[in-house]
Amino acid sequence: MLGMSGIDDPTVYPDDVASGAAGSHGIVGKSPALQGVLRLVERVATTDAAILIRGETGTGKEVFAELIHRLSARRGPLVKFNCTAIPTGLLESELFGHERGAFTGAIARRIGRFELAHKGTLLLDEIGDLPLDLQPKLLRVLEEHGFERVGSTQTTPNDVRIIAATNRPLEELVEEGQFRADLYYRLNVFPIDLPPLRERTEDIPLLVRHFVMQHAGKLGRRIEYISPDVMETLVRHPWPGNVRELKHVLHRAVILSQGESLQLPLPHAPVKTTWTRAAHGERFDDAMREHIHEVLRETNGVVAGPRGAALRLGLKRTTLLSRMKKLGITTADVSTAWN
């Protein structure tokens, strides 16, 4: 499908991505912005420094937390905790555990997330939503490396590496008095900012091909062709939901496509966007060049004929040659780049 047989099936963002076809650590993408993040991850993963992953929704914060844990020397588990998913009254018990009889309904001792993550990593997702009254208790655990279960006076030693993640501006929350400054500084030892998809458009063709292959495989479908017009629509869309949104749109597209050519469902075809080619032409051309390069690689540089790139792209031979000339692509370049 899509000539993508060389692509592995890496763990992909949706908060699921990111080299090349599946290079560095199973993250899909080759843009300088993404590669810069991966370099930071590689440098900090082997330390015990607290990490704050910041990024818009859908940029892959959880995936990068998993990668950091995987590259670390820690042999304990990665435990995930979403600070917005638990009712406020139960947060302390969920984090630190409780003793039997500590409160109404506590019929047995409960092990909290810190204890479960001992010798491993604890991901505190949506940390900006942690209630203010619980923040000093979290700070104390981070500073003293120990905690008390609710209803207990005994301190339990704890060795946990903390990764916090947020899509909210914690600096502003500190200024507004909604987040403790001392906790912010303790969590923000090593910040990692994930770029939104609109700032790495050259990765979109790779992601599109990966997700189409992934969805088509699960659905038992064959999608052989992605036309330049469809790819252009996807590249030009601003993707406010980032990679997660792209993944779901492509899932819908694979389900609705008839035949072997990918068809975009409305409202994503056509897309109305404030992006202009003048403002983003360089990144757009890079993305289209990447897409045509990949198809030419799959056809061993053959442009025309039943096995040629023009047919795969749904273009006339002359149209493809014209676009290649405009983008500075030659079959010799393709052979040199991929062999």
PDB file of C-alpha atoms in Angstrom, residues 285-297 301 303 309 313 320-335 337-338:
ATOM      1  CA  ASP A 285       7.572  23.221  -1.365  1.00  0.00           C
ATOM      2  CA  ASP A 286       9.727  21.139   0.969  1.00  0.00           C
ATOM      3  CA  ALA A 287       6.712  18.994   1.856  1.00  0.00           C
ATOM      4  CA  MET A 288       5.687  18.475  -1.767  1.00  0.00           C
ATOM      5  CA  ARG A 289       9.284  17.746  -2.768  1.00  0.00           C
ATOM      6  CA  GLU A 290       9.423  15.097  -0.025  1.00  0.00           C
ATOM      7  CA  HIS A 291       6.204  13.492  -1.257  1.00  0.00           C
ATOM      8  CA  ILE A 292       7.326  13.300  -4.906  1.00  0.00           C
ATOM      9  CA  HIS A 293      10.801  12.095  -3.848  1.00  0.00           C
ATOM     10  CA  GLU A 294       9.231   9.257  -1.876  1.00  0.00           C
ATOM     11  CA  VAL A 295       7.029   8.110  -4.750  1.00  0.00           C
ATOM     12  CA  LEU A 296       9.964   8.273  -7.184  1.00  0.00           C
ATOM     13  CA  ARG A 297      12.019   6.224  -4.779  1.00  0.00           C
ATOM     14  CA  GLY A 301      13.000   6.762 -10.557  1.00  0.00           C
ATOM     15  CA  VAL A 303       8.232   8.526 -14.131  1.00  0.00           C
ATOM     16  CA  ALA A 309       5.406   7.743 -10.383  1.00  0.00           C
ATOM     17  CA  LEU A 313       0.364  10.394  -8.120  1.00  0.00           C
ATOM     18  CA  LEU A 320       4.740  15.498 -13.094  1.00  0.00           C
ATOM     19  CA  LEU A 321       7.839  16.433 -15.090  1.00  0.00           C
ATOM     20  CA  SER A 322       6.790  20.071 -14.903  1.00  0.00           C
ATOM     21  CA  ARG A 323       6.384  19.910 -11.120  1.00  0.00           C
ATOM     22  CA  MET A 324       9.692  18.130 -10.753  1.00  0.00           C
ATOM     23  CA  LYS A 325      11.410  20.840 -12.772  1.00  0.00           C
ATOM     24  CA  LYS A 326       9.786  23.554 -10.663  1.00  0.00           C
ATOM     25  CA  LEU A 327      10.908  21.844  -7.434  1.00  0.00           C
ATOM     26  CA  GLY A 328      14.385  21.061  -8.746  1.00  0.00           C
ATOM     27  CA  ILE A 329      13.923  17.277  -8.690  1.00  0.00           C
ATOM     28  CA  THR A 330      15.681  14.937 -11.103  1.00  0.00           C
ATOM     29  CA  THR A 331      15.595  11.151 -11.203  1.00  0.00           C
ATOM     30  CA  ALA A 332      19.363  11.224 -10.675  1.00  0.00           C
ATOM     31  CA  ASP A 333      18.828  13.186  -7.448  1.00  0.00           C
ATOM     32  CA  VAL A 334      16.329  10.602  -6.278  1.00  0.00           C
ATOM     33  CA  SER A 335      18.681   7.727  -7.024  1.00  0.00           C
ATOM     34  CA  ALA A 337      19.427  10.430  -2.221  1.00  0.00           C
ATOM     35  CA  TRP A 338      17.891   7.038  -1.582  1.00  0.00           C
TER      36      TRP A 338
END
